[in-house]
């Protein structure tokens, strides 16, 4: 009985000690290769692992956190404090996706949701989905009232997919526009990540 308790205690302590989404470093690994394998940028992986001060110094057997959600850290660490998505935020994001990409392919809907989430993570934009969407002068559906329309099932599904950490579509995109209906010399000068339907996505 004592042996069983000891084994259970050891198992529980291992679960507590190791992050749920930790990757164990193997020989030949680099932070760059780990980030690529897990669909993350090196910056995202770095933010998820503030305990690693030198990205060039990792060792075999070390645990590396590969969960993007953990990029939300205390302001005392120097990283951006991100507000987690509420059900109201998800609904608002679905409404924006519908307004901006209702007639676009499903992949385009996901990519629009990803742009908003990337902005939430970026130090150059507000810290929540609500505040990113309502930032002055950013999304025309906010000013023309289309943000209030009911989203389609596809738009809701696209938001859920983007929130489930599928950020690979147009990774790093912070902007999108339709070149046939609007022009922006500033956006034209920025790197294109992907073109889906009528929308061009930019970093």
mmCIF file of C-alpha atoms in Angstrom:
data_model
loop_
_atom_site.group_PDB
_atom_site.id
_atom_site.type_symbol
_atom_site.label_atom_id
_atom_site.label_comp_id
_atom_site.label_asym_id
_atom_site.label_seq_id
_atom_site.Cartn_x
_atom_site.Cartn_y
_atom_site.Cartn_z
ATOM 1 C CA UNK A 1 0.000 0.000 0.000
ATOM 2 C CA UNK A 2 2.839 2.375 0.924
ATOM 3 C CA UNK A 3 4.551 1.551 -2.366
ATOM 4 C CA UNK A 4 1.360 2.360 -4.300
ATOM 5 C CA UNK A 5 1.006 5.701 -2.509
ATOM 6 C CA UNK A 6 4.631 6.531 -3.235
ATOM 7 C CA UNK A 7 4.163 5.772 -6.936
ATOM 8 C CA UNK A 8 0.988 7.875 -7.081
ATOM 9 C CA UNK A 9 2.749 10.746 -5.305
ATOM 10 C CA UNK A 10 5.638 10.604 -7.743
ATOM 11 C CA UNK A 11 3.241 10.580 -10.700
ATOM 12 C CA UNK A 12 1.327 13.584 -9.399
ATOM 13 C CA UNK A 13 4.513 15.514 -8.719
ATOM 14 C CA UNK A 14 5.701 14.845 -12.274
ATOM 15 C CA UNK A 15 2.413 16.127 -13.661
ATOM 16 C CA UNK A 16 2.703 19.269 -11.587
ATOM 17 C CA UNK A 17 6.329 19.839 -12.466
ATOM 18 C CA UNK A 18 5.948 19.480 -16.219
ATOM 19 C CA UNK A 19 3.753 21.940 -18.190
ATOM 20 C CA UNK A 20 0.881 20.250 -20.022
ATOM 21 C CA UNK A 21 2.140 21.437 -23.394
ATOM 22 C CA UNK A 22 5.879 21.103 -22.750
ATOM 23 C CA UNK A 23 8.329 19.842 -25.344
ATOM 24 C CA UNK A 24 11.404 17.996 -24.119
ATOM 25 C CA UNK A 25 14.547 19.188 -25.867
ATOM 26 C CA UNK A 26 16.394 16.507 -27.822
ATOM 27 C CA UNK A 27 19.883 16.435 -29.278
ATOM 28 C CA UNK A 28 20.176 18.780 -32.262
ATOM 29 C CA UNK A 29 17.133 20.875 -31.316
ATOM 30 C CA UNK A 30 17.183 24.651 -31.487
ATOM 31 C CA UNK A 31 14.534 27.116 -30.360
ATOM 32 C CA UNK A 32 14.000 27.942 -34.028
ATOM 33 C CA UNK A 33 13.360 24.320 -35.001
ATOM 34 C CA UNK A 34 11.049 23.784 -32.004
ATOM 35 C CA UNK A 35 9.065 26.900 -32.935
ATOM 36 C CA UNK A 36 8.701 25.743 -36.553
ATOM 37 C CA UNK A 37 7.625 22.231 -35.538
ATOM 38 C CA UNK A 38 4.907 23.641 -33.293
ATOM 39 C CA UNK A 39 3.614 26.251 -35.762
ATOM 40 C CA UNK A 40 4.962 29.178 -33.764
ATOM 41 C CA UNK A 41 7.253 32.085 -34.524
ATOM 42 C CA UNK A 42 10.484 32.304 -32.565
ATOM 43 C CA UNK A 43 9.124 35.428 -30.866
ATOM 44 C CA UNK A 44 5.981 33.558 -29.734
ATOM 45 C CA UNK A 45 8.071 30.687 -28.389
ATOM 46 C CA UNK A 46 10.352 33.124 -26.602
ATOM 47 C CA UNK A 47 7.390 34.882 -24.959
ATOM 48 C CA UNK A 48 5.994 31.512 -23.860
ATOM 49 C CA UNK A 49 9.317 30.736 -22.164
ATOM 50 C CA UNK A 50 10.481 33.817 -20.234
ATOM 51 C CA UNK A 51 12.650 31.503 -18.111
ATOM 52 C CA UNK A 52 14.964 30.995 -21.125
ATOM 53 C CA UNK A 53 17.011 34.185 -21.232
ATOM 54 C CA UNK A 54 19.349 33.046 -24.025
ATOM 55 C CA UNK A 55 17.589 31.369 -26.957
ATOM 56 C CA UNK A 56 20.908 29.955 -28.157
ATOM 57 C CA UNK A 57 21.460 28.074 -24.903
ATOM 58 C CA UNK A 58 19.084 25.152 -24.414
ATOM 59 C CA UNK A 59 20.016 21.694 -23.211
ATOM 60 C CA UNK A 60 18.849 18.125 -23.802
ATOM 61 C CA UNK A 61 16.041 17.184 -21.417
ATOM 62 C CA UNK A 62 14.936 20.782 -20.840
ATOM 63 C CA UNK A 63 11.201 21.478 -20.975
ATOM 64 C CA UNK A 64 10.100 24.145 -23.452
ATOM 65 C CA UNK A 65 6.539 25.472 -23.263
ATOM 66 C CA UNK A 66 4.867 25.308 -26.693
ATOM 67 C CA UNK A 67 1.489 26.794 -25.737
ATOM 68 C CA UNK A 68 0.864 30.176 -27.366
ATOM 69 C CA UNK A 69 -1.747 31.101 -24.786
ATOM 70 C CA UNK A 70 0.992 31.381 -22.183
ATOM 71 C CA UNK A 71 2.420 34.408 -23.952
ATOM 72 C CA UNK A 72 0.059 36.307 -21.663
ATOM 73 C CA UNK A 73 2.257 37.135 -18.700
ATOM 74 C CA UNK A 74 2.399 39.607 -15.889
ATOM 75 C CA UNK A 75 3.429 43.106 -16.809
ATOM 76 C CA UNK A 76 6.339 42.689 -14.406
ATOM 77 C CA UNK A 77 8.004 40.334 -16.915
ATOM 78 C CA UNK A 78 8.031 43.011 -19.601
ATOM 79 C CA UNK A 79 5.601 41.188 -21.884
ATOM 80 C CA UNK A 80 2.202 42.338 -23.015
ATOM 81 C CA UNK A 81 -0.741 41.615 -20.734
ATOM 82 C CA UNK A 82 -3.439 40.070 -22.942
ATOM 83 C CA UNK A 83 -7.093 39.811 -21.941
ATOM 84 C CA UNK A 84 -8.429 36.253 -22.526
ATOM 85 C CA UNK A 85 -11.292 35.889 -25.020
ATOM 86 C CA UNK A 86 -14.746 35.875 -23.445
ATOM 87 C CA UNK A 87 -17.893 34.498 -25.090
ATOM 88 C CA UNK A 88 -18.871 38.079 -25.919
ATOM 89 C CA UNK A 89 -15.478 38.620 -27.576
ATOM 90 C CA UNK A 90 -15.915 35.460 -29.652
ATOM 91 C CA UNK A 91 -19.352 36.603 -30.777
ATOM 92 C CA UNK A 92 -18.023 40.060 -31.655
ATOM 93 C CA UNK A 93 -15.130 38.548 -33.614
ATOM 94 C CA UNK A 94 -17.551 36.297 -35.523
ATOM 95 C CA UNK A 95 -19.601 39.378 -36.409
ATOM 96 C CA UNK A 96 -16.499 41.142 -37.707
ATOM 97 C CA UNK A 97 -15.491 38.090 -39.736
ATOM 98 C CA UNK A 98 -18.958 37.941 -41.259
ATOM 99 C CA UNK A 99 -18.944 41.656 -42.070
ATOM 100 C CA UNK A 100 -15.427 41.658 -43.528
ATOM 101 C CA UNK A 101 -15.347 38.232 -45.186
ATOM 102 C CA UNK A 102 -18.933 36.996 -45.486
ATOM 103 C CA UNK A 103 -18.519 36.353 -49.215
ATOM 104 C CA UNK A 104 -14.943 35.099 -48.982
ATOM 105 C CA UNK A 105 -13.725 31.468 -48.873
ATOM 106 C CA UNK A 106 -13.720 29.771 -45.487
ATOM 107 C CA UNK A 107 -9.918 30.057 -45.288
ATOM 108 C CA UNK A 108 -10.301 33.808 -45.760
ATOM 109 C CA UNK A 109 -12.668 33.967 -42.800
ATOM 110 C CA UNK A 110 -10.157 32.150 -40.593
ATOM 111 C CA UNK A 111 -7.381 34.479 -41.770
ATOM 112 C CA UNK A 112 -9.421 37.591 -40.862
ATOM 113 C CA UNK A 113 -9.963 36.195 -37.353
ATOM 114 C CA UNK A 114 -6.233 35.458 -37.141
ATOM 115 C CA UNK A 115 -5.429 39.101 -37.985
ATOM 116 C CA UNK A 116 -7.446 40.275 -34.980
ATOM 117 C CA UNK A 117 -5.841 37.710 -32.668
ATOM 118 C CA UNK A 118 -2.373 38.620 -33.932
ATOM 119 C CA UNK A 119 -3.129 42.246 -33.141
ATOM 120 C CA UNK A 120 -4.176 41.322 -29.617
ATOM 121 C CA UNK A 121 -0.769 39.655 -29.196
ATOM 122 C CA UNK A 122 1.124 42.576 -30.761
ATOM 123 C CA UNK A 123 2.513 45.379 -28.632
ATOM 124 C CA UNK A 124 1.386 47.833 -31.334
ATOM 125 C CA UNK A 125 -2.338 47.194 -30.765
ATOM 126 C CA UNK A 126 -4.825 47.012 -27.854
ATOM 127 C CA UNK A 127 -4.890 44.051 -25.462
ATOM 128 C CA UNK A 128 -8.299 42.498 -26.136
ATOM 129 C CA UNK A 129 -10.440 41.381 -29.077
ATOM 130 C CA UNK A 130 -13.060 44.013 -28.243
ATOM 131 C CA UNK A 131 -10.548 46.858 -28.075
ATOM 132 C CA UNK A 132 -8.740 45.771 -31.255
ATOM 133 C CA UNK A 133 -11.995 45.673 -33.219
ATOM 134 C CA UNK A 134 -13.207 49.019 -31.875
ATOM 135 C CA UNK A 135 -9.859 50.780 -32.256
ATOM 136 C CA UNK A 136 -10.596 54.010 -34.118
ATOM 137 C CA UNK A 137 -10.347 53.848 -37.884
ATOM 138 C CA UNK A 138 -9.381 50.177 -38.179
ATOM 139 C CA UNK A 139 -12.437 48.236 -39.403
ATOM 140 C CA UNK A 140 -15.101 49.812 -41.625
ATOM 141 C CA UNK A 141 -17.947 47.516 -40.380
ATOM 142 C CA UNK A 142 -17.656 49.253 -37.010
ATOM 143 C CA UNK A 143 -18.350 52.664 -38.536
ATOM 144 C CA UNK A 144 -20.991 51.539 -41.049
ATOM 145 C CA UNK A 145 -22.926 49.364 -38.594
ATOM 146 C CA UNK A 146 -22.371 46.003 -40.302
ATOM 147 C CA UNK A 147 -20.617 44.805 -37.150
ATOM 148 C CA UNK A 148 -24.102 44.385 -35.654
ATOM 149 C CA UNK A 149 -25.255 41.770 -38.188
ATOM 150 C CA UNK A 150 -25.738 38.137 -37.177
ATOM 151 C CA UNK A 151 -22.736 35.979 -38.132
ATOM 152 C CA UNK A 152 -23.087 32.842 -40.234
ATOM 153 C CA UNK A 153 -22.240 29.371 -38.942
ATOM 154 C CA UNK A 154 -19.068 29.446 -41.064
ATOM 155 C CA UNK A 155 -17.929 32.693 -39.470
ATOM 156 C CA UNK A 156 -18.494 31.275 -35.983
ATOM 157 C CA UNK A 157 -16.600 28.112 -36.947
ATOM 158 C CA UNK A 158 -13.746 30.165 -38.410
ATOM 159 C CA UNK A 159 -13.374 32.093 -35.146
ATOM 160 C CA UNK A 160 -13.329 28.883 -33.116
ATOM 161 C CA UNK A 161 -10.669 27.450 -35.412
ATOM 162 C CA UNK A 162 -8.496 30.554 -35.087
ATOM 163 C CA UNK A 163 -8.898 30.567 -31.305
ATOM 164 C CA UNK A 164 -7.927 26.892 -31.099
ATOM 165 C CA UNK A 165 -4.382 28.025 -31.909
ATOM 166 C CA UNK A 166 -4.610 27.420 -35.666
ATOM 167 C CA UNK A 167 -2.669 30.583 -36.469
ATOM 168 C CA UNK A 168 -0.668 29.066 -39.338
ATOM 169 C CA UNK A 169 -2.959 30.576 -41.974
ATOM 170 C CA UNK A 170 -1.378 33.881 -42.877
ATOM 171 C CA UNK A 171 0.959 33.595 -39.902
ATOM 172 C CA UNK A 172 2.029 36.977 -38.671
ATOM 173 C CA UNK A 173 -0.638 38.890 -40.603
ATOM 174 C CA UNK A 174 -1.664 42.149 -38.953
ATOM 175 C CA UNK A 175 -3.567 43.741 -41.848
ATOM 176 C CA UNK A 176 -5.766 42.796 -44.785
ATOM 177 C CA UNK A 177 -7.496 44.691 -47.579
ATOM 178 C CA UNK A 178 -9.150 44.278 -50.953
ATOM 179 C CA UNK A 179 -6.838 45.881 -53.547
ATOM 180 C CA UNK A 180 -9.664 46.136 -56.086
ATOM 181 C CA UNK A 181 -11.823 48.312 -53.821
ATOM 182 C CA UNK A 182 -9.248 50.184 -51.763
ATOM 183 C CA UNK A 183 -5.681 51.343 -52.077
ATOM 184 C CA UNK A 184 -2.962 51.954 -49.537
ATOM 185 C CA UNK A 185 0.588 52.851 -50.477
ATOM 186 C CA UNK A 186 1.578 52.121 -46.890
ATOM 187 C CA UNK A 187 0.143 48.588 -46.992
ATOM 188 C CA UNK A 188 1.571 47.996 -50.463
ATOM 189 C CA UNK A 189 5.036 48.509 -48.989
ATOM 190 C CA UNK A 190 4.545 45.859 -46.300
ATOM 191 C CA UNK A 191 5.315 42.131 -46.820
ATOM 192 C CA UNK A 192 2.437 40.030 -48.155
ATOM 193 C CA UNK A 193 1.777 36.856 -46.151
ATOM 194 C CA UNK A 194 -1.013 35.338 -48.254
ATOM 195 C CA UNK A 195 -3.774 36.184 -50.751
ATOM 196 C CA UNK A 196 -7.159 34.502 -50.196
ATOM 197 C CA UNK A 197 -10.109 35.334 -52.373
ATOM 198 C CA UNK A 198 -10.324 39.113 -52.719
ATOM 199 C CA UNK A 199 -8.207 39.838 -49.652
ATOM 200 C CA UNK A 200 -4.455 40.428 -49.488
ATOM 201 C CA UNK A 201 -2.948 39.856 -46.046
ATOM 202 C CA UNK A 202 0.065 41.811 -44.823
ATOM 203 C CA UNK A 203 2.535 41.825 -41.912
#
